[in-house]
PDB file of C-alpha atoms in Angstrom:
ATOM      1  CA  LYS O 176     177.440  10.304 -20.791  1.00 64.00           C
ATOM      2  CA  ALA O 177     178.602  10.627 -17.184  1.00 75.00           C
ATOM      3  CA  GLY O 178     178.242  14.031 -15.567  1.00 91.00           C
ATOM      4  CA  VAL O 179     180.785  16.077 -13.691  1.00 95.00           C
ATOM      5  CA  THR O 180     182.168  13.978 -10.833  1.00 96.00           C
ATOM      6  CA  GLN O 181     183.570  15.508  -7.669  1.00 97.00           C
ATOM      7  CA  THR O 182     185.319  13.641  -4.896  1.00 96.00           C
ATOM      8  CA  PRO O 183     185.044  13.418  -2.012  1.00 96.00           C
ATOM      9  CA  ARG O 184     181.427  14.459  -1.299  1.00 96.00           C
ATOM     10  CA  TYR O 185     182.146  15.400   2.291  1.00 96.00           C
ATOM     11  CA  LEU O 186     185.325  16.370   4.073  1.00 96.00           C
ATOM     12  CA  ILE O 187     186.085  17.420   7.625  1.00 97.00           C
ATOM     13  CA  LYS O 188     189.369  19.143   8.404  1.00 97.00           C
ATOM     14  CA  THR O 189     190.808  21.235  11.208  1.00 97.00           C
ATOM     15  CA  ARG O 190     192.234  24.720  11.036  1.00 97.00           C
ATOM     16  CA  GLY O 191     195.719  24.895   9.634  1.00 97.00           C
ATOM     17  CA  GLN O 192     195.447  21.710   7.593  1.00 97.00           C
ATOM     18  CA  GLN O 193     195.396  21.593   3.831  1.00 97.00           C
ATOM     19  CA  VAL O 194     192.927  19.884   1.538  1.00 97.00           C
ATOM     20  CA  THR O 195     192.770  18.703  -2.072  1.00 97.00           C
ATOM     21  CA  LEU O 196     189.511  18.346  -3.954  1.00 98.00           C
ATOM     22  CA  SER O 197     189.119  16.510  -7.231  1.00 98.00           C
ATOM     23  CA  CYS O 198     186.932  17.082 -10.270  1.00 98.00           C
ATOM     24  CA  SER O 199     186.438  14.928 -13.376  1.00 97.00           C
ATOM     25  CA  PRO O 200     184.657  16.877 -16.124  1.00 95.00           C
ATOM     26  CA  ILE O 201     182.227  15.472 -18.638  1.00 93.00           C
ATOM     27  CA  SER O 202     184.096  13.485 -21.255  1.00 92.00           C
ATOM     28  CA  GLY O 203     185.243  15.816 -24.015  1.00 89.00           C
ATOM     29  CA  HIS O 204     184.944  18.953 -21.912  1.00 89.00           C
ATOM     30  CA  ARG O 205     188.203  20.860 -21.713  1.00 89.00           C
ATOM     31  CA  SER O 206     187.243  23.817 -19.530  1.00 90.00           C
ATOM     32  CA  VAL O 207     186.888  23.351 -15.774  1.00 94.00           C
ATOM     33  CA  SER O 208     185.817  26.089 -13.364  1.00 94.00           C
ATOM     34  CA  TRP O 209     185.646  26.076  -9.573  1.00 97.00           C
ATOM     35  CA  TYR O 210     183.154  27.949  -7.402  1.00 96.00           C
ATOM     36  CA  GLN O 211     182.684  28.350  -3.663  1.00 96.00           C
ATOM     37  CA  GLN O 212     179.217  28.509  -2.130  1.00 93.00           C
ATOM     38  CA  THR O 213     178.822  29.581   1.492  1.00 89.00           C
ATOM     39  CA  PRO O 214     175.522  29.670   3.419  1.00 80.00           C
ATOM     40  CA  GLY O 215     173.350  32.568   2.315  1.00 71.00           C
ATOM     41  CA  GLN O 216     175.778  33.520  -0.442  1.00 75.00           C
ATOM     42  CA  GLY O 217     175.733  32.935  -4.108  1.00 80.00           C
ATOM     43  CA  LEU O 218     178.476  31.060  -5.846  1.00 91.00           C
ATOM     44  CA  GLN O 219     181.823  32.822  -5.887  1.00 94.00           C
ATOM     45  CA  PHE O 220     184.169  32.170  -8.811  1.00 94.00           C
ATOM     46  CA  LEU O 221     187.541  30.728  -7.824  1.00 96.00           C
ATOM     47  CA  PHE O 222     189.331  29.956 -11.096  1.00 93.00           C
ATOM     48  CA  GLU O 223     189.000  28.410 -14.521  1.00 92.00           C
ATOM     49  CA  TYR O 224     191.335  26.040 -16.327  1.00 92.00           C
ATOM     50  CA  PHE O 225     191.474  25.244 -20.013  1.00 90.00           C
ATOM     51  CA  SER O 226     194.030  22.920 -21.585  1.00 88.00           C
ATOM     52  CA  GLU O 227     196.024  22.770 -18.343  1.00 92.00           C
ATOM     53  CA  THR O 228     196.312  26.579 -18.154  1.00 92.00           C
ATOM     54  CA  GLN O 229     194.616  28.875 -15.685  1.00 91.00           C
ATOM     55  CA  ARG O 230     192.611  31.360 -17.749  1.00 87.00           C
ATOM     56  CA  ASN O 231     190.782  33.352 -15.095  1.00 87.00           C
ATOM     57  CA  LYS O 232     191.106  33.761 -11.352  1.00 92.00           C
ATOM     58  CA  GLY O 233     188.613  35.152  -8.871  1.00 92.00           C
ATOM     59  CA  ASN O 234     189.265  37.297  -5.838  1.00 91.00           C
ATOM     60  CA  PHE O 235     190.526  34.641  -3.427  1.00 95.00           C
ATOM     61  CA  PRO O 236     193.757  34.545  -1.418  1.00 95.00           C
ATOM     62  CA  GLY O 237     196.773  32.631  -2.645  1.00 95.00           C
ATOM     63  CA  ARG O 238     195.928  29.785  -0.243  1.00 97.00           C
ATOM     64  CA  PHE O 239     193.488  28.671  -2.933  1.00 97.00           C
ATOM     65  CA  SER O 240     195.161  27.058  -5.903  1.00 96.00           C
ATOM     66  CA  GLY O 241     194.332  24.615  -8.634  1.00 96.00           C
ATOM     67  CA  ARG O 242     195.632  22.682 -11.548  1.00 96.00           C
ATOM     68  CA  GLN O 243     194.412  20.749 -14.531  1.00 96.00           C
ATOM     69  CA  PHE O 244     195.847  17.583 -15.970  1.00 96.00           C
ATOM     70  CA  SER O 245     196.221  16.517 -19.588  1.00 94.00           C
ATOM     71  CA  ASN O 246     193.025  14.439 -19.338  1.00 92.00           C
ATOM     72  CA  SER O 247     191.145  17.611 -18.248  1.00 93.00           C
ATOM     73  CA  ARG O 248     190.681  16.379 -14.683  1.00 96.00           C
ATOM     74  CA  SER O 249     191.229  19.157 -12.196  1.00 97.00           C
ATOM     75  CA  GLU O 250     192.200  19.518  -8.568  1.00 97.00           C
ATOM     76  CA  MET O 251     191.940  22.451  -6.229  1.00 97.00           C
ATOM     77  CA  ASN O 252     193.986  22.848  -3.099  1.00 97.00           C
ATOM     78  CA  VAL O 253     193.390  24.982  -0.044  1.00 97.00           C
ATOM     79  CA  SER O 254     196.314  25.380   2.324  1.00 95.00           C
ATOM     80  CA  THR O 255     196.318  26.588   5.929  1.00 96.00           C
ATOM     81  CA  LEU O 256     192.585  26.103   6.289  1.00 97.00           C
ATOM     82  CA  GLU O 257     190.527  28.705   8.131  1.00 96.00           C
ATOM     83  CA  LEU O 258     187.069  28.348   9.677  1.00 95.00           C
ATOM     84  CA  GLY O 259     185.685  30.619   6.946  1.00 93.00           C
ATOM     85  CA  ASP O 260     186.737  28.150   4.279  1.00 96.00           C
ATOM     86  CA  SER O 261     183.843  25.901   5.291  1.00 95.00           C
ATOM     87  CA  ALA O 262     181.725  25.811   2.171  1.00 95.00           C
ATOM     88  CA  LEU O 263     180.388  23.788  -0.708  1.00 95.00           C
ATOM     89  CA  TYR O 264     182.975  23.691  -3.480  1.00 97.00           C
ATOM     90  CA  LEU O 265     181.516  23.201  -6.929  1.00 97.00           C
ATOM     91  CA  CYS O 266     183.236  22.267 -10.122  1.00 97.00           C
ATOM     92  CA  ALA O 267     181.763  22.967 -13.558  1.00 95.00           C
ATOM     93  CA  SER O 268     182.799  21.994 -17.060  1.00 93.00           C
ATOM     94  CA  VAL O 269     182.010  23.121 -20.569  1.00 87.00           C
ATOM     95  CA  ALA O 270     183.068  21.710 -23.934  1.00 76.00           C
ATOM     96  CA  GLU O 271     184.437  24.680 -25.827  1.00 68.00           C
ATOM     97  CA  PRO O 272     185.068  28.328 -25.114  1.00 60.00           C
ATOM     98  CA  GLY O 273     181.857  30.252 -25.512  1.00 61.00           C
ATOM     99  CA  ARG O 274     178.624  31.101 -23.833  1.00 62.00           C
ATOM    100  CA  GLU O 275     177.391  27.576 -23.402  1.00 66.00           C
ATOM    101  CA  LYS O 276     175.860  26.600 -20.117  1.00 80.00           C
ATOM    102  CA  LEU O 277     178.168  25.235 -17.467  1.00 88.00           C
ATOM    103  CA  PHE O 278     177.519  21.728 -16.184  1.00 91.00           C
ATOM    104  CA  PHE O 279     178.051  21.495 -12.440  1.00 94.00           C
ATOM    105  CA  GLY O 280     179.016  18.571 -10.262  1.00 96.00           C
ATOM    106  CA  SER O 281     177.289  17.888  -6.929  1.00 95.00           C
ATOM    107  CA  GLY O 282     180.117  19.512  -5.031  1.00 96.00           C
ATOM    108  CA  THR O 283     182.369  18.749  -2.098  1.00 97.00           C
ATOM    109  CA  GLN O 284     181.078  19.935   1.277  1.00 95.00           C
ATOM    110  CA  LEU O 285     184.099  21.023   3.305  1.00 96.00           C
ATOM    111  CA  SER O 286     183.792  21.611   7.030  1.00 96.00           C
ATOM    112  CA  VAL O 287     186.703  23.205   8.869  1.00 96.00           C
ATOM    113  CA  LEU O 288     186.656  22.727  12.652  1.00 95.00           C
TER     114      LEU O 288
ATOM    115  CA  ASP P  20     180.104  44.824  -3.623  1.00 71.00           C
ATOM    116  CA  GLN P  21     177.428  42.519  -5.000  1.00 84.00           C
ATOM    117  CA  GLN P  22     177.219  42.983  -8.744  1.00 93.00           C
ATOM    118  CA  VAL P  23     174.255  40.613  -9.064  1.00 95.00           C
ATOM    119  CA  LYS P  24     171.496  40.872  -6.498  1.00 95.00           C
ATOM    120  CA  GLN P  25     168.484  38.742  -5.764  1.00 95.00           C
ATOM    121  CA  ASN P  26     166.656  40.712  -3.125  1.00 91.00           C
ATOM    122  CA  SER P  27     164.034  38.101  -2.296  1.00 94.00           C
ATOM    123  CA  PRO P  28     165.521  35.199  -0.330  1.00 93.00           C
ATOM    124  CA  SER P  29     162.276  33.254  -0.617  1.00 96.00           C
ATOM    125  CA  LEU P  30     159.039  33.086  -2.597  1.00 97.00           C
ATOM    126  CA  SER P  31     155.947  30.916  -2.134  1.00 97.00           C
ATOM    127  CA  VAL P  32     153.466  30.323  -4.946  1.00 97.00           C
ATOM    128  CA  GLN P  33     150.418  28.136  -5.392  1.00 97.00           C
ATOM    129  CA  GLU P  34     150.632  25.296  -7.888  1.00 97.00           C
ATOM    130  CA  GLY P  35     149.389  26.374 -11.313  1.00 97.00           C
ATOM    131  CA  ARG P  36     150.088  30.063 -10.691  1.00 97.00           C
ATOM    132  CA  ILE P  37     152.924  32.149 -12.099  1.00 98.00           C
ATOM    133  CA  SER P  38     156.246  32.390 -10.272  1.00 98.00           C
ATOM    134  CA  ILE P  39     158.270  35.548 -10.885  1.00 98.00           C
ATOM    135  CA  LEU P  40     161.849  35.658  -9.684  1.00 98.00           C
ATOM    136  CA  ASN P  41     163.765  38.893  -9.931  1.00 98.00           C
ATOM    137  CA  CYS P  42     167.403  39.821 -10.320  1.00 97.00           C
ATOM    138  CA  ASP P  43     169.230  43.154 -10.525  1.00 97.00           C
ATOM    139  CA  TYR P  44     172.771  43.839 -11.661  1.00 97.00           C
ATOM    140  CA  THR P  45     175.096  46.796 -11.460  1.00 96.00           C
ATOM    141  CA  ASN P  46     177.889  45.960 -13.901  1.00 93.00           C
ATOM    142  CA  SER P  47     177.056  47.441 -17.292  1.00 94.00           C
ATOM    143  CA  MET P  48     179.680  45.181 -18.897  1.00 92.00           C
ATOM    144  CA  PHE P  49     177.540  42.101 -18.307  1.00 93.00           C
ATOM    145  CA  ASP P  50     176.128  40.958 -21.624  1.00 91.00           C
ATOM    146  CA  TYR P  51     174.992  37.421 -20.979  1.00 92.00           C
ATOM    147  CA  PHE P  52     172.632  36.225 -18.269  1.00 94.00           C
ATOM    148  CA  LEU P  53     171.650  32.800 -17.029  1.00 94.00           C
ATOM    149  CA  TRP P  54     169.298  31.193 -14.539  1.00 96.00           C
ATOM    150  CA  TYR P  55     170.235  28.051 -12.648  1.00 96.00           C
ATOM    151  CA  LYS P  56     168.129  25.843 -10.405  1.00 96.00           C
ATOM    152  CA  LYS P  57     169.590  24.001  -7.434  1.00 94.00           C
ATOM    153  CA  TYR P  58     168.120  21.184  -5.377  1.00 92.00           C
ATOM    154  CA  PRO P  59     169.652  20.261  -1.989  1.00 87.00           C
ATOM    155  CA  ALA P  60     172.744  18.067  -2.230  1.00 83.00           C
ATOM    156  CA  GLU P  61     172.973  18.599  -5.984  1.00 88.00           C
ATOM    157  CA  GLY P  62     174.910  20.987  -8.175  1.00 92.00           C
ATOM    158  CA  PRO P  63     173.129  23.821  -9.991  1.00 93.00           C
ATOM    159  CA  THR P  64     171.482  22.901 -13.281  1.00 94.00           C
ATOM    160  CA  PHE P  65     171.093  25.309 -16.167  1.00 92.00           C
ATOM    161  CA  LEU P  66     167.587  26.540 -16.894  1.00 95.00           C
ATOM    162  CA  ILE P  67     167.627  29.323 -19.449  1.00 95.00           C
ATOM    163  CA  SER P  68     169.844  32.132 -20.700  1.00 93.00           C
ATOM    164  CA  ILE P  69     169.558  35.435 -22.537  1.00 95.00           C
ATOM    165  CA  SER P  70     171.972  37.614 -24.428  1.00 93.00           C
ATOM    166  CA  SER P  71     171.905  41.376 -23.972  1.00 93.00           C
ATOM    167  CA  ILE P  72     170.852  41.814 -27.602  1.00 94.00           C
ATOM    168  CA  LYS P  73     167.480  40.305 -26.712  1.00 95.00           C
ATOM    169  CA  ASP P  74     164.833  41.306 -24.222  1.00 96.00           C
ATOM    170  CA  LYS P  75     163.019  37.997 -23.953  1.00 97.00           C
ATOM    171  CA  ASN P  76     163.796  34.308 -24.261  1.00 97.00           C
ATOM    172  CA  GLU P  77     161.306  31.518 -23.819  1.00 97.00           C
ATOM    173  CA  ASP P  78     161.733  27.798 -23.243  1.00 96.00           C
ATOM    174  CA  GLY P  79     158.603  25.875 -22.417  1.00 97.00           C
ATOM    175  CA  ARG P  80     157.246  27.012 -19.070  1.00 97.00           C
ATOM    176  CA  PHE P  81     160.258  29.278 -18.479  1.00 98.00           C
ATOM    177  CA  THR P  82     160.647  32.806 -19.823  1.00 98.00           C
ATOM    178  CA  VAL P  83     163.409  35.250 -19.010  1.00 98.00           C
ATOM    179  CA  PHE P  84     162.931  38.984 -19.510  1.00 98.00           C
ATOM    180  CA  LEU P  85     165.795  41.460 -19.668  1.00 98.00           C
ATOM    181  CA  ASN P  86     165.432  45.208 -19.118  1.00 97.00           C
ATOM    182  CA  LYS P  87     168.867  46.641 -19.880  1.00 96.00           C
ATOM    183  CA  SER P  88     168.012  50.210 -19.021  1.00 96.00           C
ATOM    184  CA  ALA P  89     166.887  49.154 -15.550  1.00 97.00           C
ATOM    185  CA  LYS P  90     169.620  46.511 -15.267  1.00 97.00           C
ATOM    186  CA  HIS P  91     166.950  44.054 -14.271  1.00 97.00           C
ATOM    187  CA  LEU P  92     165.980  40.580 -15.334  1.00 97.00           C
ATOM    188  CA  SER P  93     163.232  38.265 -14.266  1.00 98.00           C
ATOM    189  CA  LEU P  94     162.358  34.610 -14.633  1.00 98.00           C
ATOM    190  CA  HIS P  95     158.727  33.652 -15.129  1.00 98.00           C
ATOM    191  CA  ILE P  96     157.556  30.099 -14.549  1.00 98.00           C
ATOM    192  CA  VAL P  97     154.074  29.333 -15.833  1.00 97.00           C
ATOM    193  CA  PRO P  98     152.393  27.237 -14.606  1.00 97.00           C
ATOM    194  CA  SER P  99     154.347  26.542 -11.443  1.00 98.00           C
ATOM    195  CA  GLN P 100     154.638  22.932 -10.337  1.00 97.00           C
ATOM    196  CA  PRO P 101     155.657  21.429  -6.972  1.00 96.00           C
ATOM    197  CA  GLY P 102     158.772  19.975  -8.654  1.00 95.00           C
ATOM    198  CA  ASP P 103     159.900  23.545  -9.353  1.00 97.00           C
ATOM    199  CA  SER P 104     160.555  24.036  -5.637  1.00 97.00           C
ATOM    200  CA  ALA P 105     164.290  24.753  -5.456  1.00 97.00           C
ATOM    201  CA  VAL P 106     166.786  27.573  -5.069  1.00 95.00           C
ATOM    202  CA  TYR P 107     167.071  29.695  -8.203  1.00 97.00           C
ATOM    203  CA  PHE P 108     170.268  31.556  -8.960  1.00 96.00           C
ATOM    204  CA  CYS P 109     170.669  34.391 -11.398  1.00 96.00           C
ATOM    205  CA  ALA P 110     174.132  34.679 -13.007  1.00 94.00           C
ATOM    206  CA  ALA P 111     175.857  37.041 -15.410  1.00 94.00           C
ATOM    207  CA  SER P 112     179.034  37.174 -17.451  1.00 90.00           C
ATOM    208  CA  GLU P 113     181.063  39.566 -19.595  1.00 88.00           C
ATOM    209  CA  SER P 114     182.344  38.812 -23.073  1.00 78.00           C
ATOM    210  CA  GLY P 115     185.932  37.629 -22.804  1.00 69.00           C
ATOM    211  CA  SER P 116     185.231  35.957 -19.456  1.00 67.00           C
ATOM    212  CA  ALA P 117     182.430  33.725 -20.617  1.00 62.00           C
ATOM    213  CA  ARG P 118     182.811  31.080 -17.961  1.00 73.00           C
ATOM    214  CA  GLN P 119     183.487  33.456 -15.065  1.00 85.00           C
ATOM    215  CA  LEU P 120     179.924  33.746 -13.877  1.00 90.00           C
ATOM    216  CA  THR P 121     178.880  36.214 -11.214  1.00 92.00           C
ATOM    217  CA  PHE P 122     175.994  34.755  -9.220  1.00 94.00           C
ATOM    218  CA  GLY P 123     173.283  36.268  -7.099  1.00 94.00           C
ATOM    219  CA  SER P 124     172.617  34.877  -3.625  1.00 93.00           C
ATOM    220  CA  GLY P 125     169.603  32.862  -4.755  1.00 94.00           C
ATOM    221  CA  THR P 126     165.859  32.752  -4.169  1.00 96.00           C
ATOM    222  CA  GLN P 127     164.199  29.746  -2.527  1.00 96.00           C
ATOM    223  CA  LEU P 128     161.022  29.031  -4.488  1.00 98.00           C
ATOM    224  CA  THR P 129     158.360  26.912  -2.810  1.00 98.00           C
ATOM    225  CA  VAL P 130     155.409  25.806  -4.922  1.00 97.00           C
ATOM    226  CA  LEU P 131     152.519  24.778  -2.717  1.00 96.00           C
ATOM    227  CA  PRO P 132     150.202  21.970  -3.923  1.00 91.00           C
TER     228      PRO P 132
END
């Protein structure tokens, strides 16, 4: 079974631009969560989608948005990029609602210049 | 305000010895705790979890202890192996927000041969 796939692996953008990151969950997994990891920080929760609906949202500005498609694939978008948005963005999936462990992808490393 | 804290950014241990990684939390609503391991350029991988109704959970070389009164948990690795060298993250969640994990900032474990 293929794991969580995130594309692209690396991305370089300039301030003010927008970016879209993609995540394909493990086949059969319907819940997709996004996390941001910055140097020296733990992972910060961005949002979670289940059956194309956002279920939870973390404490991030409205410039951060996401969506989920009917095949459970998810995208997150960051508009008007700032230098502080440089981070590793991680996607995680889980099969059913519950306390099961999240399976993480390798992440997209975003650098904002 | 960091609700999950890992106060030791790094830990070095000799191969074969015990590694003890610590984690403190402040939110009394947390009732489920997890440990993840992360290698460079990879996403975090689940190690072990514990529910607040237990005070210990063991899986092979890994044991997690939970002290609810002190709001403290620890991960014991016995015996430590060089392949265990990685960043270890402690995470916690509340019932009703099972996949919204709050992570600590991580501890870099180095196991010396």
